[in-house]
PDB file of C-alpha atoms in Angstrom:
ATOM      1  CA  MET A1219     -45.266  27.329 -12.897  1.00 64.00           C
ATOM      2  CA  ALA A1220     -48.307  30.334 -12.155  1.00 67.00           C
ATOM      3  CA  GLY A1221     -46.722  30.260  -8.464  1.00 64.00           C
ATOM      4  CA  VAL A1222     -47.056  26.085  -8.055  1.00 66.00           C
ATOM      5  CA  GLU A1223     -43.493  24.406  -7.056  1.00 67.00           C
ATOM      6  CA  PRO A1224     -44.071  20.903  -7.922  1.00 66.00           C
ATOM      7  CA  VAL A1225     -41.543  17.947  -6.527  1.00 69.00           C
ATOM      8  CA  VAL A1226     -41.958  15.819 -10.365  1.00 69.00           C
ATOM      9  CA  VAL A1227     -41.904  12.291 -10.229  1.00 73.00           C
ATOM     10  CA  PRO A1228     -41.438  10.336 -13.235  1.00 78.00           C
ATOM     11  CA  PRO A1229     -44.065   7.066 -12.962  1.00 82.00           C
ATOM     12  CA  GLU A1230     -43.203   3.861 -13.634  1.00 83.00           C
ATOM     13  CA  VAL A1231     -45.879   2.804 -16.074  1.00 84.00           C
ATOM     14  CA  ASP A1232     -45.371   1.102 -19.062  1.00 82.00           C
ATOM     15  CA  GLU A1233     -48.140   3.761 -21.681  1.00 81.00           C
ATOM     16  CA  VAL A1234     -47.746   0.790 -23.839  1.00 78.00           C
ATOM     17  CA  ALA A1235     -48.623  -2.019 -22.089  1.00 82.00           C
ATOM     18  CA  ILE A1236     -51.210   0.235 -19.730  1.00 80.00           C
ATOM     19  CA  ALA A1237     -52.871   1.204 -23.704  1.00 77.00           C
ATOM     20  CA  GLU A1238     -53.155  -2.329 -24.732  1.00 78.00           C
ATOM     21  CA  ALA A1239     -54.579  -3.905 -21.555  1.00 79.00           C
ATOM     22  CA  ALA A1240     -57.185  -0.934 -22.304  1.00 73.00           C
ATOM     23  CA  GLY A1241     -58.214  -2.973 -25.533  1.00 70.00           C
ATOM     24  CA  GLY A1242     -56.967  -0.441 -28.013  1.00 62.00           C
ATOM     25  CA  ARG A1243     -59.102   1.886 -27.168  1.00 60.00           C
ATOM     26  CA  GLU A1244     -59.838   4.335 -30.304  1.00 69.00           C
ATOM     27  CA  ASP A1245     -60.671   7.514 -28.072  1.00 88.00           C
ATOM     28  CA  PRO A1246     -58.472   9.370 -27.511  1.00 92.00           C
ATOM     29  CA  ARG A1247     -59.902  10.934 -24.700  1.00 94.00           C
ATOM     30  CA  GLU A1248     -60.759   7.905 -22.721  1.00 92.00           C
ATOM     31  CA  LEU A1249     -57.088   6.672 -23.283  1.00 92.00           C
ATOM     32  CA  VAL A1250     -55.003  10.178 -21.792  1.00 93.00           C
ATOM     33  CA  GLU A1251     -57.848   9.546 -18.292  1.00 95.00           C
ATOM     34  CA  LEU A1252     -56.437   6.259 -18.169  1.00 94.00           C
ATOM     35  CA  LEU A1253     -53.215   6.861 -18.355  1.00 94.00           C
ATOM     36  CA  ALA A1254     -53.640   9.863 -16.348  1.00 96.00           C
ATOM     37  CA  VAL A1255     -54.461   7.759 -13.839  1.00 96.00           C
ATOM     38  CA  ALA A1256     -52.243   5.167 -14.182  1.00 95.00           C
ATOM     39  CA  LYS A1257     -49.537   7.889 -13.287  1.00 94.00           C
ATOM     40  CA  ALA A1258     -51.139   9.478 -10.070  1.00 95.00           C
ATOM     41  CA  GLU A1259     -51.843   6.234  -8.928  1.00 95.00           C
ATOM     42  CA  ALA A1260     -48.433   5.029  -9.204  1.00 93.00           C
ATOM     43  CA  VAL A1261     -46.892   8.211  -7.665  1.00 92.00           C
ATOM     44  CA  ALA A1262     -49.318   8.411  -5.098  1.00 92.00           C
ATOM     45  CA  ALA A1263     -48.756   4.353  -4.053  1.00 91.00           C
ATOM     46  CA  ALA A1264     -45.287   4.777  -3.830  1.00 89.00           C
ATOM     47  CA  ALA A1265     -44.683   7.760  -2.236  1.00 86.00           C
ATOM     48  CA  GLY A1266     -47.113   7.278   0.239  1.00 84.00           C
ATOM     49  CA  PRO A1267     -50.529   9.354   2.110  1.00 83.00           C
ATOM     50  CA  GLU A1268     -47.949  12.247   3.176  1.00 82.00           C
ATOM     51  CA  ALA A1269     -47.116  13.030  -0.778  1.00 82.00           C
ATOM     52  CA  GLY A1270     -49.952  15.314  -0.107  1.00 88.00           C
ATOM     53  CA  LEU A1271     -51.701  16.194  -3.997  1.00 92.00           C
ATOM     54  CA  VAL A1272     -50.036  13.606  -6.805  1.00 94.00           C
ATOM     55  CA  LEU A1273     -51.099  14.625 -10.562  1.00 94.00           C
ATOM     56  CA  GLY A1274     -50.455  12.674 -13.240  1.00 95.00           C
ATOM     57  CA  CYS A1275     -51.339  13.763 -17.271  1.00 94.00           C
ATOM     58  CA  ASP A1276     -50.694  12.538 -20.166  1.00 93.00           C
ATOM     59  CA  SER A1277     -51.521  13.625 -24.032  1.00 92.00           C
ATOM     60  CA  VAL A1278     -52.337  12.164 -27.136  1.00 90.00           C
ATOM     61  CA  PHE A1279     -52.606  14.156 -30.659  1.00 93.00           C
ATOM     62  CA  GLU A1280     -55.359  13.299 -32.932  1.00 95.00           C
ATOM     63  CA  LEU A1281     -55.643  13.879 -36.997  1.00 95.00           C
ATOM     64  CA  ASP A1282     -58.094  12.583 -38.711  1.00 93.00           C
ATOM     65  CA  GLY A1283     -59.492   9.969 -36.286  1.00 90.00           C
ATOM     66  CA  VAL A1284     -56.044   8.520 -35.702  1.00 89.00           C
ATOM     67  CA  VAL A1285     -54.557   8.960 -32.163  1.00 89.00           C
ATOM     68  CA  TYR A1286     -50.250   9.770 -32.075  1.00 87.00           C
ATOM     69  CA  GLY A1287     -48.153   9.071 -29.443  1.00 85.00           C
ATOM     70  CA  LYS A1288     -44.919  10.316 -28.607  1.00 90.00           C
ATOM     71  CA  PRO A1289     -42.669   9.009 -32.160  1.00 94.00           C
ATOM     72  CA  HIS A1290     -39.576   8.597 -30.612  1.00 94.00           C
ATOM     73  CA  HIS A1291     -37.633   7.942 -34.246  1.00 97.00           C
ATOM     74  CA  ALA A1292     -36.950  10.996 -36.253  1.00 98.00           C
ATOM     75  CA  VAL A1293     -38.306   8.995 -39.210  1.00 98.00           C
ATOM     76  CA  VAL A1294     -41.711   8.485 -37.624  1.00 97.00           C
ATOM     77  CA  ALA A1295     -41.529  11.931 -36.954  1.00 97.00           C
ATOM     78  CA  ALA A1296     -40.681  13.563 -39.810  1.00 98.00           C
ATOM     79  CA  ALA A1297     -44.223  11.466 -41.392  1.00 97.00           C
ATOM     80  CA  ARG A1298     -45.750  12.676 -39.045  1.00 96.00           C
ATOM     81  CA  TRP A1299     -45.209  16.579 -39.261  1.00 97.00           C
ATOM     82  CA  ARG A1300     -45.576  15.953 -43.396  1.00 97.00           C
ATOM     83  CA  ALA A1301     -48.396  14.730 -42.569  1.00 96.00           C
ATOM     84  CA  MET A1302     -49.643  17.662 -40.437  1.00 96.00           C
ATOM     85  CA  ARG A1303     -48.505  20.973 -42.268  1.00 97.00           C
ATOM     86  CA  GLY A1304     -50.876  22.979 -43.426  1.00 98.00           C
ATOM     87  CA  ARG A1305     -53.534  21.292 -41.446  1.00 98.00           C
ATOM     88  CA  THR A1306     -55.541  21.482 -37.902  1.00 98.00           C
ATOM     89  CA  GLY A1307     -54.969  18.099 -35.276  1.00 97.00           C
ATOM     90  CA  VAL A1308     -56.283  17.896 -31.875  1.00 97.00           C
ATOM     91  CA  LEU A1309     -54.211  17.289 -28.663  1.00 95.00           C
ATOM     92  CA  HIS A1310     -56.105  15.659 -26.028  1.00 96.00           C
ATOM     93  CA  THR A1311     -54.724  16.205 -22.398  1.00 96.00           C
ATOM     94  CA  GLY A1312     -55.824  13.971 -19.757  1.00 96.00           C
ATOM     95  CA  HIS A1313     -55.395  15.407 -15.480  1.00 97.00           C
ATOM     96  CA  CYS A1314     -55.816  13.040 -12.186  1.00 98.00           C
ATOM     97  CA  LEU A1315     -55.228  14.734  -9.499  1.00 97.00           C
ATOM     98  CA  ILE A1316     -55.251  12.279  -6.481  1.00 96.00           C
ATOM     99  CA  GLN A1317     -55.085  13.741  -2.129  1.00 94.00           C
ATOM    100  CA  ALA A1318     -52.664  10.903  -1.520  1.00 91.00           C
ATOM    101  CA  ALA A1319     -53.965  10.573   1.761  1.00 91.00           C
ATOM    102  CA  THR A1320     -57.426  10.142   1.603  1.00 93.00           C
ATOM    103  CA  GLY A1321     -57.147   8.210  -2.030  1.00 93.00           C
ATOM    104  CA  ASP A1322     -60.146  10.998  -3.063  1.00 95.00           C
ATOM    105  CA  ARG A1323     -59.589  11.876  -7.041  1.00 97.00           C
ATOM    106  CA  GLY A1324     -60.765  13.872 -10.034  1.00 97.00           C
ATOM    107  CA  THR A1325     -60.154  13.341 -13.587  1.00 98.00           C
ATOM    108  CA  ALA A1326     -60.565  15.963 -16.316  1.00 98.00           C
ATOM    109  CA  VAL A1327     -59.459  16.054 -20.421  1.00 97.00           C
ATOM    110  CA  VAL A1328     -58.913  19.281 -22.409  1.00 97.00           C
ATOM    111  CA  SER A1329     -59.140  19.072 -26.031  1.00 97.00           C
ATOM    112  CA  THR A1330     -57.374  21.554 -27.741  1.00 96.00           C
ATOM    113  CA  SER A1331     -56.867  22.621 -31.859  1.00 97.00           C
ATOM    114  CA  VAL A1332     -54.218  22.774 -32.740  1.00 97.00           C
ATOM    115  CA  ASP A1333     -53.565  24.415 -36.333  1.00 98.00           C
ATOM    116  CA  PHE A1334     -50.198  23.702 -38.208  1.00 97.00           C
ATOM    117  CA  ALA A1335     -48.559  26.191 -40.973  1.00 98.00           C
ATOM    118  CA  ASP A1336     -47.686  24.616 -44.378  1.00 98.00           C
ATOM    119  CA  VAL A1337     -44.019  23.827 -43.180  1.00 98.00           C
ATOM    120  CA  SER A1338     -41.736  23.343 -45.927  1.00 98.00           C
ATOM    121  CA  ASP A1339     -39.684  19.647 -45.768  1.00 98.00           C
ATOM    122  CA  GLU A1340     -36.503  21.832 -44.926  1.00 98.00           C
ATOM    123  CA  GLU A1341     -37.958  23.414 -42.282  1.00 98.00           C
ATOM    124  CA  ILE A1342     -38.861  19.664 -40.412  1.00 98.00           C
ATOM    125  CA  ASP A1343     -35.561  17.997 -40.986  1.00 98.00           C
ATOM    126  CA  TRP A1344     -34.672  21.067 -39.401  1.00 98.00           C
ATOM    127  CA  TYR A1345     -36.688  21.043 -36.731  1.00 98.00           C
ATOM    128  CA  VAL A1346     -36.920  17.029 -36.417  1.00 98.00           C
ATOM    129  CA  ALA A1347     -32.770  17.208 -36.573  1.00 98.00           C
ATOM    130  CA  THR A1348     -32.952  18.985 -32.955  1.00 97.00           C
ATOM    131  CA  GLY A1349     -34.640  15.685 -31.409  1.00 97.00           C
ATOM    132  CA  GLU A1350     -37.235  18.313 -29.590  1.00 96.00           C
ATOM    133  CA  PRO A1351     -39.557  16.337 -31.064  1.00 96.00           C
ATOM    134  CA  LEU A1352     -39.147  12.735 -30.301  1.00 96.00           C
ATOM    135  CA  PRO A1353     -40.341  12.439 -27.107  1.00 94.00           C
ATOM    136  CA  VAL A1354     -43.749  14.289 -26.926  1.00 92.00           C
ATOM    137  CA  ALA A1355     -46.402  13.641 -28.010  1.00 89.00           C
ATOM    138  CA  GLY A1356     -47.806  15.076 -31.436  1.00 89.00           C
ATOM    139  CA  ALA A1357     -43.533  15.339 -32.598  1.00 94.00           C
ATOM    140  CA  PHE A1358     -44.001  19.320 -31.571  1.00 93.00           C
ATOM    141  CA  THR A1359     -43.954  21.841 -28.549  1.00 91.00           C
ATOM    142  CA  LEU A1360     -45.803  24.462 -28.595  1.00 89.00           C
ATOM    143  CA  GLU A1361     -43.299  26.685 -26.225  1.00 90.00           C
ATOM    144  CA  GLY A1362     -40.097  25.577 -28.000  1.00 93.00           C
ATOM    145  CA  LEU A1363     -38.532  24.983 -31.386  1.00 96.00           C
ATOM    146  CA  ALA A1364     -42.032  24.553 -33.063  1.00 95.00           C
ATOM    147  CA  ALA A1365     -43.644  27.394 -32.043  1.00 95.00           C
ATOM    148  CA  PRO A1366     -42.834  29.301 -34.949  1.00 97.00           C
ATOM    149  CA  PHE A1367     -44.932  26.527 -37.002  1.00 97.00           C
ATOM    150  CA  ILE A1368     -47.780  27.085 -34.747  1.00 96.00           C
ATOM    151  CA  ARG A1369     -50.527  29.315 -36.467  1.00 97.00           C
ATOM    152  CA  ARG A1370     -53.235  29.357 -34.341  1.00 96.00           C
ATOM    153  CA  VAL A1371     -54.137  27.131 -30.700  1.00 96.00           C
ATOM    154  CA  GLU A1372     -58.660  27.265 -29.901  1.00 96.00           C
ATOM    155  CA  GLY A1373     -58.539  26.224 -26.358  1.00 94.00           C
ATOM    156  CA  ASP A1374     -56.312  25.566 -23.377  1.00 92.00           C
ATOM    157  CA  PRO A1375     -52.455  26.387 -25.338  1.00 88.00           C
ATOM    158  CA  HIS A1376     -51.607  25.049 -21.450  1.00 87.00           C
ATOM    159  CA  SER A1377     -53.054  21.649 -22.411  1.00 86.00           C
ATOM    160  CA  VAL A1378     -50.864  22.338 -25.052  1.00 87.00           C
ATOM    161  CA  VAL A1379     -48.059  22.575 -23.150  1.00 82.00           C
ATOM    162  CA  GLY A1380     -48.757  19.119 -20.864  1.00 82.00           C
ATOM    163  CA  LEU A1381     -50.759  20.745 -18.147  1.00 88.00           C
ATOM    164  CA  SER A1382     -54.180  22.434 -18.041  1.00 92.00           C
ATOM    165  CA  LEU A1383     -53.628  25.244 -15.448  1.00 92.00           C
ATOM    166  CA  ALA A1384     -57.157  25.698 -15.455  1.00 94.00           C
ATOM    167  CA  ALA A1385     -58.239  22.182 -14.921  1.00 95.00           C
ATOM    168  CA  LEU A1386     -55.915  21.778 -12.322  1.00 94.00           C
ATOM    169  CA  ARG A1387     -57.808  24.136 -10.343  1.00 92.00           C
ATOM    170  CA  GLU A1388     -61.125  22.687 -10.321  1.00 96.00           C
ATOM    171  CA  LEU A1389     -59.836  19.924  -9.645  1.00 96.00           C
ATOM    172  CA  ALA A1390     -57.951  20.861  -6.939  1.00 94.00           C
ATOM    173  CA  LEU A1391     -60.988  22.829  -5.847  1.00 95.00           C
ATOM    174  CA  GLY A1392     -62.983  19.603  -5.935  1.00 96.00           C
ATOM    175  CA  LEU A1393     -60.525  18.283  -3.411  1.00 94.00           C
ATOM    176  CA  GLY A1394     -60.951  20.952  -0.938  1.00 93.00           C
ATOM    177  CA  VAL A1395     -57.512  22.669  -2.108  1.00 91.00           C
ATOM    178  CA  ALA A1396     -58.243  26.576  -2.909  1.00 87.00           C
ATOM    179  CA  TRP A1397     -55.557  27.754  -6.258  1.00 86.00           C
ATOM    180  CA  PRO A1398     -54.221  29.588  -3.072  1.00 86.00           C
ATOM    181  CA  ALA A1399     -53.424  26.723  -1.417  1.00 84.00           C
ATOM    182  CA  LEU A1400     -51.406  25.559  -3.886  1.00 79.00           C
ATOM    183  CA  THR A1401     -49.444  28.733  -4.400  1.00 78.00           C
ATOM    184  CA  GLY A1402     -48.196  29.015  -0.816  1.00 72.00           C
ATOM    185  CA  ALA A1403     -48.560  32.496  -1.605  1.00 65.00           C
ATOM    186  CA  GLU A1404     -49.700  34.714   1.122  1.00 66.00           C
ATOM    187  CA  ALA A1405     -52.451  37.247  -0.366  1.00 61.00           C
ATOM    188  CA  PRO A1406     -50.652  40.907  -0.384  1.00 63.00           C
ATOM    189  CA  ALA A1407     -51.872  42.773   3.128  1.00 63.00           C
ATOM    190  CA  GLY A1408     -54.864  45.941   2.628  1.00 58.00           C
TER     191      GLY A1408
END
């Protein structure tokens, strides 16, 4: 992605337990930051100091002040789509970047508005039947089969996909790592 070739390590964290331990925080920005930190810490601890930079991310979708995570079940995804269609919600994505060798870290939360088309029940049923919305926050993917159902995105579109590249760059800079070092690509001569 954008020249960065990450090693993807699924974190061993219980997102529900972490959210419950936080006392059911209502602020979605605090929740995604907490979950991103937990994920990054888990991977950094398992990988050890030689891991380099470790990034943890998490997203939730907010509609009318209600926070939604992954639907996991078709009936839940369909109900969410019926509530979201023709409306605008906000996807919040938390990021935590840890320098594994030192433990230094930075966090960022990016919030992006997503405006949904007034999709039909038939379109919702088709989309849910594909299974695509079940494992993702908000029950939609900007880059996948739901793309034609999204009218507009206001904010960072990369954060809707799950990782704000602009936020990652800023976090890396905060840890003393410039973007070119993340890509491993050398600048052209001349």
